[in-house]
Short mmCIF file of C-alpha atoms in Angstrom, two decimals:
data_model
loop_
_atom_site.label_atom_id
_atom_site.label_comp_id
_atom_site.label_asym_id
_atom_site.label_seq_id
_atom_site.Cartn_x
_atom_site.Cartn_y
_atom_site.Cartn_z
CA MET A 218 9.15 -18.17 -15.56
CA ARG A 219 7.28 -19.44 -12.70
CA LEU A 220 7.72 -17.72 -9.56
CA TRP A 221 7.67 -19.44 -5.88
CA LEU A 222 6.90 -16.60 -3.36
CA ARG A 223 6.76 -16.81 0.62
CA ILE A 224 4.48 -14.27 1.88
CA GLU A 225 3.82 -12.60 5.53
CA TYR A 226 0.68 -10.50 5.99
CA ASP A 227 -1.11 -8.75 8.79
CA GLY A 228 -4.96 -9.97 7.72
CA THR A 229 -6.50 -7.14 9.92
CA ALA A 230 -7.22 -4.83 7.16
CA PHE A 231 -7.87 -7.51 4.42
CA ALA A 232 -11.19 -9.00 3.28
CA GLY A 233 -9.13 -12.29 3.40
CA TRP A 234 -6.52 -13.81 0.89
CA GLN A 235 -8.75 -14.37 -2.59
CA VAL A 236 -9.64 -11.73 -4.82
CA GLN A 237 -13.31 -10.59 -4.55
CA PRO A 238 -14.58 -7.63 -6.29
CA GLY A 239 -14.59 -4.46 -4.65
CA GLN A 240 -12.43 -5.62 -1.55
CA ARG A 241 -8.80 -5.53 -0.59
CA THR A 242 -7.53 -8.86 -0.55
CA VAL A 243 -3.70 -9.97 -0.22
CA GLN A 244 -3.92 -11.83 -3.49
CA GLY A 245 -5.49 -8.74 -5.16
CA ASP A 246 -2.69 -6.42 -3.77
CA LEU A 247 -0.29 -8.99 -4.91
CA GLU A 248 -1.59 -9.34 -8.46
CA ALA A 249 -1.75 -5.46 -8.83
CA ALA A 250 2.06 -5.10 -7.92
CA LEU A 251 3.16 -7.87 -10.18
CA ARG A 252 0.97 -6.36 -13.09
CA THR A 253 2.85 -2.99 -12.51
CA LEU A 254 6.01 -4.85 -12.41
CA ALA A 255 5.47 -7.37 -15.31
CA GLY A 256 3.67 -5.08 -17.63
CA GLN A 257 0.89 -7.58 -18.08
CA ALA A 258 -1.67 -9.35 -15.89
CA VAL A 259 -0.35 -11.92 -13.57
CA THR A 260 -2.49 -14.35 -11.57
CA VAL A 261 -1.31 -15.19 -8.18
CA VAL A 262 -2.26 -18.90 -6.96
CA GLY A 263 -1.89 -19.40 -3.20
CA SER A 264 -1.70 -22.55 -1.30
CA GLY A 265 -5.01 -21.80 0.00
CA ARG A 266 -7.31 -19.03 1.05
CA THR A 267 -7.40 -17.51 4.63
CA ASP A 268 -10.46 -15.74 5.87
CA ALA A 269 -10.88 -12.20 6.51
CA GLY A 270 -8.69 -11.02 9.42
CA VAL A 271 -6.71 -14.23 9.51
CA HIS A 272 -2.83 -13.69 9.37
CA ALA A 273 0.08 -15.53 7.57
CA ARG A 274 3.82 -15.82 8.43
CA GLY A 275 4.57 -18.16 5.52
CA GLN A 276 1.73 -18.48 2.93
CA VAL A 277 3.11 -19.72 -0.35
CA ALA A 278 1.95 -18.78 -3.91
CA HIS A 279 3.08 -19.20 -7.38
CA ALA A 280 2.75 -16.61 -10.34
CA ASP A 281 3.80 -16.71 -13.92
CA VAL A 282 5.75 -13.79 -15.14
CA PRO A 283 8.11 -12.88 -18.04
CA ASP A 284 11.53 -14.54 -18.20
CA GLY A 285 14.40 -12.46 -17.21
CA LEU A 286 13.23 -10.43 -14.28
CA ASP A 287 15.95 -10.12 -11.44
CA LEU A 288 14.54 -11.71 -8.53
CA VAL A 289 16.33 -9.67 -5.86
CA ARG A 290 15.06 -6.26 -7.46
CA LEU A 291 11.40 -8.14 -7.88
CA ARG A 292 11.26 -8.88 -3.97
CA HIS A 293 12.33 -5.25 -3.16
CA SER A 294 10.07 -3.83 -5.58
CA LEU A 295 6.84 -5.90 -4.58
CA ASN A 296 7.56 -4.87 -0.86
CA ALA A 297 7.91 -1.29 -2.02
CA LEU A 298 4.51 -1.58 -3.92
CA THR A 299 2.32 -3.42 -1.38
CA GLY A 300 1.29 -2.12 1.70
CA ARG A 301 3.13 -2.30 5.19
CA ASP A 302 0.60 -5.26 6.25
CA VAL A 303 2.05 -7.32 3.41
CA ALA A 304 5.76 -8.63 3.06
CA VAL A 305 7.20 -10.75 0.56
CA LEU A 306 9.80 -12.70 2.44
CA GLU A 307 11.11 -14.94 -0.58
CA VAL A 308 11.06 -14.90 -4.22
CA ALA A 309 12.56 -17.67 -6.33
CA GLU A 310 12.03 -19.57 -9.63
CA ALA A 311 9.99 -22.65 -9.34
CA ASP A 312 9.87 -25.34 -11.37
CA PRO A 313 7.28 -24.80 -14.64
CA VAL A 314 4.67 -27.20 -13.26
CA PHE A 315 5.06 -26.23 -9.55
CA HIS A 316 1.53 -25.42 -8.00
CA ALA A 317 1.36 -23.92 -4.75
CA ARG A 318 -2.15 -25.44 -4.19
CA TYR A 319 -2.10 -28.90 -5.41
CA ASP A 320 1.67 -29.85 -4.56
CA ALA A 321 1.19 -28.89 -0.84
CA ARG A 322 1.71 -31.67 1.27
CA ARG A 323 1.45 -29.94 5.00
CA ARG A 324 -0.04 -26.64 6.23
CA THR A 325 0.77 -25.56 9.80
CA TYR A 326 -1.52 -23.14 11.48
CA ARG A 327 -1.04 -21.42 15.12
CA TYR A 328 -3.85 -19.79 16.95
CA HIS A 329 -2.43 -17.61 19.42
CA ALA A 330 -3.97 -16.70 22.89
CA SER A 331 -3.09 -15.46 26.36
CA THR A 332 -4.71 -15.80 29.78
CA ASP A 333 -3.54 -12.40 30.65
CA PRO A 334 -4.53 -8.93 29.21
CA ARG A 335 -2.32 -7.87 26.41
CA ALA A 336 -1.99 -4.48 24.68
CA LEU A 337 1.34 -5.44 22.36
CA ASP A 338 0.40 -8.40 20.33
CA ARG A 339 -3.25 -7.67 20.55
CA ALA A 340 -3.61 -7.97 16.79
CA THR A 341 -2.64 -11.48 16.63
CA ARG A 342 -3.74 -13.07 19.91
CA VAL A 343 -7.05 -13.30 21.51
CA VAL A 344 -7.41 -12.94 25.53
CA LEU A 345 -9.06 -16.05 27.47
CA ARG A 346 -10.43 -14.96 30.62
CA PRO A 347 -11.09 -16.72 32.74
CA ALA A 348 -8.33 -19.04 31.74
CA PRO A 349 -9.52 -22.50 30.12
CA ASP A 350 -8.16 -26.03 31.12
CA PHE A 351 -5.34 -26.42 28.32
CA GLU A 352 -4.77 -30.01 29.53
CA ARG A 353 -8.62 -30.68 29.18
CA MET A 354 -8.51 -28.84 25.91
CA ASN A 355 -5.52 -31.08 24.72
CA ALA A 356 -7.10 -34.65 25.75
CA ALA A 357 -10.00 -33.59 23.61
CA ALA A 358 -7.41 -32.16 20.57
CA ARG A 359 -5.71 -35.89 20.61
CA HIS A 360 -9.07 -37.12 19.21
CA LEU A 361 -8.49 -35.06 16.27
CA LEU A 362 -5.27 -36.57 15.18
CA GLY A 363 -5.05 -39.02 12.23
CA THR A 364 -7.80 -39.28 9.44
CA HIS A 365 -11.25 -38.19 9.88
CA ASP A 366 -14.20 -36.54 7.79
CA PHE A 367 -14.12 -33.16 9.25
CA ASN A 368 -17.51 -31.96 7.94
CA THR A 369 -18.33 -31.03 11.37
CA PHE A 370 -15.70 -28.35 11.37
CA CYS A 371 -16.38 -27.14 8.21
CA ARG A 372 -18.11 -23.70 7.31
CA MET A 373 -19.74 -24.91 4.02
CA GLN A 374 -21.76 -28.06 4.62
CA SER A 375 -21.88 -30.80 2.32
CA GLU A 376 -23.13 -34.37 2.35
CA THR A 377 -21.32 -35.62 -0.49
CA GLU A 378 -17.95 -33.84 -1.27
CA ASN A 379 -14.58 -35.26 0.34
CA ARG A 380 -14.11 -33.59 3.94
CA VAL A 381 -11.50 -36.19 4.75
CA CYS A 382 -8.20 -34.63 6.27
CA THR A 383 -5.34 -35.77 8.17
CA LEU A 384 -4.36 -34.02 11.14
CA PHE A 385 -0.47 -34.84 12.15
CA ALA A 386 -0.38 -32.48 15.25
CA ALA A 387 -3.15 -30.79 17.17
CA ALA A 388 -2.20 -29.41 20.65
CA TRP A 389 -1.98 -26.15 22.61
CA GLU A 390 1.64 -25.51 23.54
CA PRO A 391 3.02 -22.57 26.28
CA GLU A 392 4.78 -19.71 24.45
CA ALA A 393 7.88 -17.84 25.68
CA ARG A 394 6.08 -15.23 27.51
CA PRO A 395 4.10 -16.62 30.90
CA GLY A 396 0.60 -16.78 30.10
CA ASP A 397 0.94 -17.10 26.36
CA TRP A 398 -0.31 -20.18 24.49
CA ALA A 399 -0.48 -21.46 20.93
CA PHE A 400 -2.64 -24.02 19.61
CA ARG A 401 -0.48 -25.66 16.78
CA VAL A 402 -2.31 -27.71 14.13
CA GLU A 403 -0.70 -29.52 11.27
CA GLY A 404 -2.68 -31.21 8.35
CA ASP A 405 -2.31 -32.61 4.77
CA ARG A 406 -5.43 -29.89 3.96
CA PHE A 407 -7.89 -27.93 5.95
CA LEU A 408 -11.50 -27.06 5.13
CA HIS A 409 -13.07 -23.74 5.18
CA GLY A 410 -13.19 -22.43 8.70
CA MET A 411 -11.79 -25.58 10.01
CA VAL A 412 -8.98 -24.46 12.68
CA ARG A 413 -11.62 -21.69 14.06
CA ALA A 414 -14.06 -24.32 14.51
CA ILE A 415 -12.01 -26.37 16.18
CA VAL A 416 -10.37 -23.91 18.46
CA GLY A 417 -14.05 -22.83 19.38
CA THR A 418 -14.85 -26.12 20.12
CA LEU A 419 -11.85 -26.89 22.27
CA LEU A 420 -12.46 -23.60 24.12
CA LEU A 421 -15.85 -25.31 25.20
CA VAL A 422 -13.81 -28.17 26.44
CA GLY A 423 -11.55 -25.99 28.36
CA GLN A 424 -14.62 -24.13 29.88
CA GLY A 425 -15.78 -27.48 30.92
CA ARG A 426 -18.81 -27.13 28.64
CA LEU A 427 -17.96 -30.09 26.95
CA ASP A 428 -16.08 -33.27 27.75
CA PRO A 429 -12.75 -34.10 25.97
CA ASP A 430 -14.16 -37.48 25.14
CA ASP A 431 -17.22 -35.82 23.41
CA LEU A 432 -14.80 -35.27 20.26
CA PRO A 433 -15.52 -38.69 18.55
CA ARG A 434 -19.18 -37.98 18.77
CA LEU A 435 -18.97 -34.54 17.45
CA ILE A 436 -16.66 -35.66 14.50
CA ALA A 437 -18.87 -38.58 13.75
CA ALA A 438 -22.05 -36.24 13.53
CA ARG A 439 -20.58 -34.43 10.32
CA ASP A 440 -22.76 -31.56 11.09
CA ARG A 441 -21.15 -28.12 11.81
CA ARG A 442 -24.16 -27.39 14.25
CA VAL A 443 -22.68 -29.63 17.03
CA ALA A 444 -19.31 -27.88 16.86
CA GLY A 445 -18.65 -24.76 18.99
CA PRO A 446 -18.68 -21.01 17.49
CA ALA A 447 -15.69 -19.97 15.34
CA ALA A 448 -13.04 -18.82 17.55
CA PRO A 449 -12.03 -15.06 16.42
CA ALA A 450 -10.03 -14.79 12.88
CA HIS A 451 -7.18 -12.39 14.41
CA GLY A 452 -5.74 -15.23 16.36
CA LEU A 453 -4.93 -17.30 13.71
CA VAL A 454 -1.75 -17.40 11.76
CA LEU A 455 -0.79 -19.66 8.54
CA GLU A 456 2.65 -20.75 9.78
CA CYS A 457 3.99 -22.62 6.88
CA VAL A 458 3.32 -24.71 4.03
CA ALA A 459 5.36 -27.75 3.36
CA TYR A 460 5.92 -29.26 -0.08
CA GLU A 461 7.49 -32.87 -1.45
CA THR A 462 10.71 -31.16 -2.36
CA GLY A 463 11.81 -28.04 -0.41
CA MET B 99 -3.57 2.45 50.18
CA ARG B 100 -0.63 2.47 47.96
CA LEU B 101 -1.13 0.42 44.75
CA TRP B 102 1.77 -1.24 42.88
CA LEU B 103 0.78 -1.69 39.14
CA ARG B 104 2.38 -3.66 36.33
CA ILE B 105 1.58 -2.32 32.90
CA GLU B 106 1.82 -3.24 29.23
CA TYR B 107 1.17 -0.56 26.54
CA ASP B 108 1.34 -0.13 22.91
CA GLY B 109 3.17 3.16 22.55
CA THR B 110 1.99 3.89 19.00
CA ALA B 111 -0.77 6.12 19.68
CA PHE B 112 0.63 7.73 22.92
CA ALA B 113 2.55 10.85 23.11
CA GLY B 114 4.72 8.81 25.66
CA TRP B 115 4.28 7.90 29.31
CA GLN B 116 4.11 11.39 31.17
CA VAL B 117 1.00 13.45 31.39
CA GLN B 118 1.18 16.42 28.88
CA PRO B 119 -1.86 18.86 28.48
CA GLY B 120 -3.78 18.43 25.36
CA GLN B 121 -2.16 15.10 24.49
CA ARG B 122 -2.89 11.27 24.98
CA THR B 123 -0.35 9.67 27.38
CA VAL B 124 -0.21 6.28 29.30
CA GLN B 125 -0.23 8.13 32.70
CA GLY B 126 -2.78 10.45 31.90
CA ASP B 127 -5.31 7.43 30.71
CA LEU B 128 -4.54 5.74 33.95
CA GLU B 129 -5.27 8.56 36.20
CA ALA B 130 -8.38 9.16 34.35
CA ALA B 131 -9.49 5.69 34.97
CA LEU B 132 -8.22 5.44 38.61
CA ARG B 133 -10.10 8.83 39.21
CA THR B 134 -13.22 7.32 37.68
CA LEU B 135 -12.97 4.20 40.12
CA ALA B 136 -11.46 5.99 43.26
CA GLY B 137 -13.82 8.94 43.07
CA GLN B 138 -11.07 11.43 43.54
CA ALA B 139 -7.99 12.63 41.94
CA VAL B 140 -5.11 10.14 41.68
CA THR B 141 -1.50 10.58 40.84
CA VAL B 142 0.45 7.80 39.21
CA VAL B 143 3.99 7.57 39.54
CA GLY B 144 5.96 5.27 36.88
CA SER B 145 9.45 4.10 37.13
CA GLY B 146 10.43 6.46 34.43
CA ARG B 147 9.27 8.30 31.53
CA THR B 148 9.03 6.41 27.89
CA ASP B 149 9.02 8.65 25.03
CA ALA B 150 6.29 9.03 22.15
CA GLY B 151 6.15 5.59 20.31
CA VAL B 152 7.84 3.70 22.72
CA HIS B 153 6.28 0.52 24.21
CA ALA B 154 6.50 -1.57 27.43
CA ARG B 155 5.86 -4.90 28.58
CA GLY B 156 6.62 -4.31 32.12
CA GLN B 157 6.35 -0.61 33.21
CA VAL B 158 6.00 -0.26 37.05
CA ALA B 159 4.03 2.69 38.80
CA HIS B 160 2.48 3.38 42.07
CA ALA B 161 -0.60 5.18 42.90
CA ASP B 162 -2.50 6.30 46.09
CA VAL B 163 -6.23 5.28 46.45
CA PRO B 164 -8.62 4.97 49.11
CA ASP B 165 -8.32 1.93 51.49
CA GLY B 166 -10.75 -1.14 50.94
CA LEU B 167 -10.69 -1.18 47.27
CA ASP B 168 -10.91 -4.82 45.97
CA LEU B 169 -7.91 -5.32 43.63
CA VAL B 170 -8.98 -8.08 41.59
CA ARG B 171 -12.07 -5.67 40.52
CA LEU B 172 -10.02 -3.00 40.49
CA ARG B 173 -7.51 -4.59 37.56
CA HIS B 174 -10.56 -5.74 35.88
CA SER B 175 -12.08 -2.12 35.81
CA LEU B 176 -8.93 -0.43 34.96
CA ASN B 177 -8.61 -2.59 31.87
CA ALA B 178 -12.19 -2.01 31.13
CA LEU B 179 -11.58 1.57 31.28
CA THR B 180 -8.66 2.20 29.47
CA GLY B 181 -8.23 1.54 25.85
CA ARG B 182 -6.91 -1.73 24.29
CA ASP B 183 -3.45 -0.30 23.83
CA VAL B 184 -2.99 -0.35 27.43
CA ALA B 185 -3.15 -3.71 29.86
CA VAL B 186 -2.75 -3.69 33.36
CA LEU B 187 -1.01 -7.01 33.97
CA GLU B 188 -0.78 -6.78 37.97
CA VAL B 189 -2.32 -4.86 40.73
CA ALA B 190 -1.10 -5.32 44.32
CA GLU B 191 -0.92 -3.41 47.52
CA ALA B 192 2.51 -1.75 48.07
CA ASP B 193 4.28 -0.67 51.15
CA PRO B 194 3.08 2.66 51.96
CA VAL B 195 6.70 4.06 51.28
CA PHE B 196 7.29 2.16 48.19
CA HIS B 197 7.96 4.58 45.24
CA ALA B 198 8.15 3.22 41.52
CA ARG B 199 10.94 5.83 40.32
CA TYR B 200 13.38 5.86 43.43
CA ASP B 201 13.08 2.47 44.54
CA ALA B 202 13.98 1.11 40.93
CA ARG B 203 17.30 -0.67 40.75
CA ARG B 204 17.41 -1.89 37.57
CA ARG B 205 15.41 -1.45 34.06
CA THR B 206 15.48 -3.46 31.16
CA TYR B 207 14.69 -2.31 27.47
CA ARG B 208 14.80 -4.45 24.38
CA TYR B 209 15.14 -2.94 20.72
CA HIS B 210 13.63 -5.29 18.16
CA ALA B 211 14.89 -5.41 14.71
CA SER B 212 14.78 -7.68 11.70
CA THR B 213 17.02 -8.06 8.58
CA ASP B 214 13.70 -9.13 6.65
CA PRO B 215 10.85 -7.42 5.74
CA ARG B 216 7.98 -7.86 8.33
CA ALA B 217 4.16 -7.36 8.20
CA LEU B 218 3.27 -8.76 11.46
CA ASP B 219 5.08 -7.24 14.74
CA ARG B 220 5.76 -3.83 12.47
CA ALA B 221 4.63 -1.88 15.44
CA THR B 222 7.40 -3.12 17.33
CA ARG B 223 10.34 -3.95 15.07
CA VAL B 224 12.46 -1.79 12.68
CA VAL B 225 13.58 -3.60 9.75
CA LEU B 226 17.32 -3.09 8.98
CA ARG B 227 18.14 -3.64 5.31
CA PRO B 228 20.95 -4.32 4.20
CA ALA B 229 21.65 -6.39 7.29
CA PRO B 230 24.20 -4.83 9.95
CA ASP B 231 27.03 -6.67 11.32
CA PHE B 232 26.02 -7.91 14.77
CA GLU B 233 29.20 -9.02 15.68
CA ARG B 234 30.98 -5.54 15.31
CA MET B 235 27.80 -4.08 16.88
CA ASN B 236 28.26 -6.33 20.09
CA ALA B 237 32.13 -5.73 20.14
CA ALA B 238 31.39 -2.00 20.51
CA ALA B 239 28.61 -2.39 22.90
CA ARG B 240 31.02 -4.15 25.43
CA HIS B 241 32.70 -0.74 25.78
CA LEU B 242 29.35 0.33 27.17
CA LEU B 243 29.44 -1.88 30.25
CA GLY B 244 29.68 -0.76 33.43
CA THR B 245 29.91 2.79 34.86
CA HIS B 246 30.35 5.91 32.65
CA ASP B 247 28.97 9.35 32.31
CA PHE B 248 26.65 8.94 29.31
CA ASN B 249 25.91 12.57 28.39
CA THR B 250 26.83 11.46 24.66
CA PHE B 251 23.71 9.43 24.76
CA CYS B 252 21.35 12.01 26.53
CA ARG B 253 18.90 14.01 24.44
CA MET B 254 18.95 16.72 27.04
CA GLN B 255 22.49 18.16 27.41
CA SER B 256 23.97 19.20 30.46
CA GLU B 257 27.47 19.86 31.71
CA THR B 258 26.67 19.80 35.56
CA GLU B 259 24.04 17.34 36.00
CA ASN B 260 24.75 13.71 37.04
CA ARG B 261 24.60 11.64 33.83
CA VAL B 262 26.45 8.57 35.35
CA CYS B 263 24.71 5.12 34.75
CA THR B 264 25.94 1.83 35.20
CA LEU B 265 25.12 -0.80 32.36
CA PHE B 266 25.02 -4.53 33.22
CA ALA B 267 24.28 -5.87 29.99
CA ALA B 268 24.31 -4.33 26.61
CA ALA B 269 24.20 -7.07 23.43
CA TRP B 270 22.36 -7.81 20.32
CA GLU B 271 20.82 -11.30 20.70
CA PRO B 272 19.01 -13.47 17.89
CA GLU B 273 15.21 -14.24 18.79
CA ALA B 274 13.32 -17.20 17.85
CA ARG B 275 12.50 -16.25 14.33
CA PRO B 276 15.24 -16.22 12.00
CA GLY B 277 16.23 -12.73 11.07
CA ASP B 278 14.80 -11.34 14.31
CA TRP B 279 17.16 -9.60 16.44
CA ALA B 280 16.66 -7.67 19.86
CA PHE B 281 19.54 -5.48 21.57
CA ARG B 282 18.78 -6.01 25.20
CA VAL B 283 20.30 -3.44 27.44
CA GLU B 284 20.09 -3.33 31.44
CA GLY B 285 21.10 -0.65 33.48
CA ASP B 286 20.62 0.88 36.92
CA ARG B 287 18.98 4.10 35.46
CA PHE B 288 18.63 5.78 31.92
CA LEU B 289 18.85 9.08 30.52
CA HIS B 290 16.49 10.83 28.17
CA GLY B 291 16.58 9.18 24.70
CA MET B 292 19.82 7.12 25.93
CA VAL B 293 18.50 3.73 24.62
CA ARG B 294 17.71 5.34 21.05
CA ALA B 295 20.78 7.14 20.96
CA ILE B 296 23.00 3.88 21.83
CA VAL B 297 21.32 1.91 19.12
CA GLY B 298 21.67 4.46 16.48
CA THR B 299 25.45 4.71 17.19
CA LEU B 300 26.01 0.85 17.25
CA LEU B 301 24.10 0.76 13.78
CA LEU B 302 26.88 3.07 12.57
CA VAL B 303 29.07 0.64 13.55
CA GLY B 304 26.96 -2.07 12.15
CA GLN B 305 27.21 -0.32 8.97
CA GLY B 306 31.24 0.36 9.14
CA ARG B 307 30.55 3.89 9.42
CA LEU B 308 32.30 3.83 12.75
CA ASP B 309 34.83 1.41 14.50
CA PRO B 310 33.83 -0.62 17.69
CA ASP B 311 36.62 0.86 19.22
CA ASP B 312 35.53 4.58 18.38
CA LEU B 313 33.11 3.89 21.58
CA PRO B 314 35.59 4.91 24.14
CA ARG B 315 36.21 8.15 22.55
CA LEU B 316 32.54 9.00 21.74
CA ILE B 317 31.72 8.20 25.48
CA ALA B 318 34.65 10.54 26.79
CA ALA B 319 33.19 13.32 24.60
CA ARG B 320 29.89 13.81 26.63
CA ASP B 321 28.65 15.27 23.67
CA ARG B 322 25.24 14.29 22.15
CA ARG B 323 26.51 15.61 18.63
CA VAL B 324 29.00 12.55 18.25
CA ALA B 325 26.62 9.90 19.03
CA GLY B 326 24.44 8.34 16.02
CA PRO B 327 20.97 9.62 15.31
CA ALA B 328 18.24 8.17 17.73
CA ALA B 329 16.86 4.96 16.29
CA PRO B 330 13.12 4.87 15.46
CA ALA B 331 10.88 5.02 18.80
CA HIS B 332 8.64 1.95 17.93
CA GLY B 333 11.40 -0.63 18.18
CA LEU B 334 12.03 0.09 21.86
CA VAL B 335 10.07 -1.81 24.60
CA LEU B 336 10.71 -1.15 28.36
CA GLU B 337 10.62 -4.96 29.62
CA CYS B 338 10.80 -4.85 33.21
CA VAL B 339 11.85 -2.99 36.37
CA ALA B 340 13.64 -4.60 39.06
CA TYR B 341 13.52 -3.49 42.64
CA GLU B 342 15.26 -4.45 45.94
CA THR B 343 12.48 -6.60 46.99
CA GLY B 344 10.36 -8.23 44.50
#
């Protein structure tokens, strides 16, 4: 049967989601745990990769396992077999043709920052000092909404591949604690390193080194070299992935 | 001049707030940093101790330093000299007679739990599985409100010392993320290990092993042996300390 999995992870100690020889990855750890429980090799297919150091509160994946496994016990066993930095939040039976990557319609990321020093939450939040101008950054972010070729914000450059994405939301929002902010971005798909390149570019706007209305020109350039440096990985969390049904 | 300090810390790697020979403590690290900056020994007086592993988002302390130090630079330097698990949020000049412990009127703690497994936030949140009955726990907690002798919930037992405290609030509240809960407790003072003993006792109620209306009897016993085991330290955060003026 095909499993539907929803997974939280602290990316700090992982070389990212995707299996890489000789490295600890979330996919690799889940596959090792499922191999133990299923008694056979199991491939875990995520909704998308996350880079080294990037976290998830709602990564979605599918995996095929032998029929008849008890799903409540399976979730419990997966949590017991994986490290404390991985939590399997949900396990359900999926449609046999469900595909965690191809069927995903929207992905939501949050990039967490604070304008004050932080001791707690420092694994998932970058400190921005001096504080950037969040209104200026949001004026710039509005240019990103809608459908564009995002090659400017993609780590792997390509002249030919399809780099068109649609962003439905892209804005900094204050969080519950004074001084805490999150950049929430929602899109149909994201290119390699795209959120961190966008955040890094917005920070240049927030620091006054770029103008909000420079964004259309940067997007049109389709060249990673005109964007800002990638923001640190540890501020980024994959919040959720939405599918056509449920 | 007398400094007023507001401090956040991740208690994970500390043997608590208070200086202890040969151990890393928050007070000890702050005193070492201030000694470097002031060029003389400085004593830091906190609003109260926190145990090993307990965190703070708003510990308050005072310290006497030579006149004329620039407070903005001082805060910056303190953050640079202390570890990443300590953040000095505010530094101000206090009244010369201000005392962080004696003048404190209310202390607020939060104990963080979740009924779901968690990978992020696991340093500040305990996982409760199976989920306890939060309504039952809140029915029990209502018996704690007001003024009582809390010797039952004090780690250091005493027949004679004043163990009377007044609690203004004591209830589990759902947090923003589904499955997350916090026990918020506010009081004029807290005894050694008191919040963790209260939470451990409430969890027995939530698991059906004690009745909510057992609480008056437990309080009246004035005996730590009738309370539940201390809840784990890492779920506890000292949120804020309130003073007569500001």
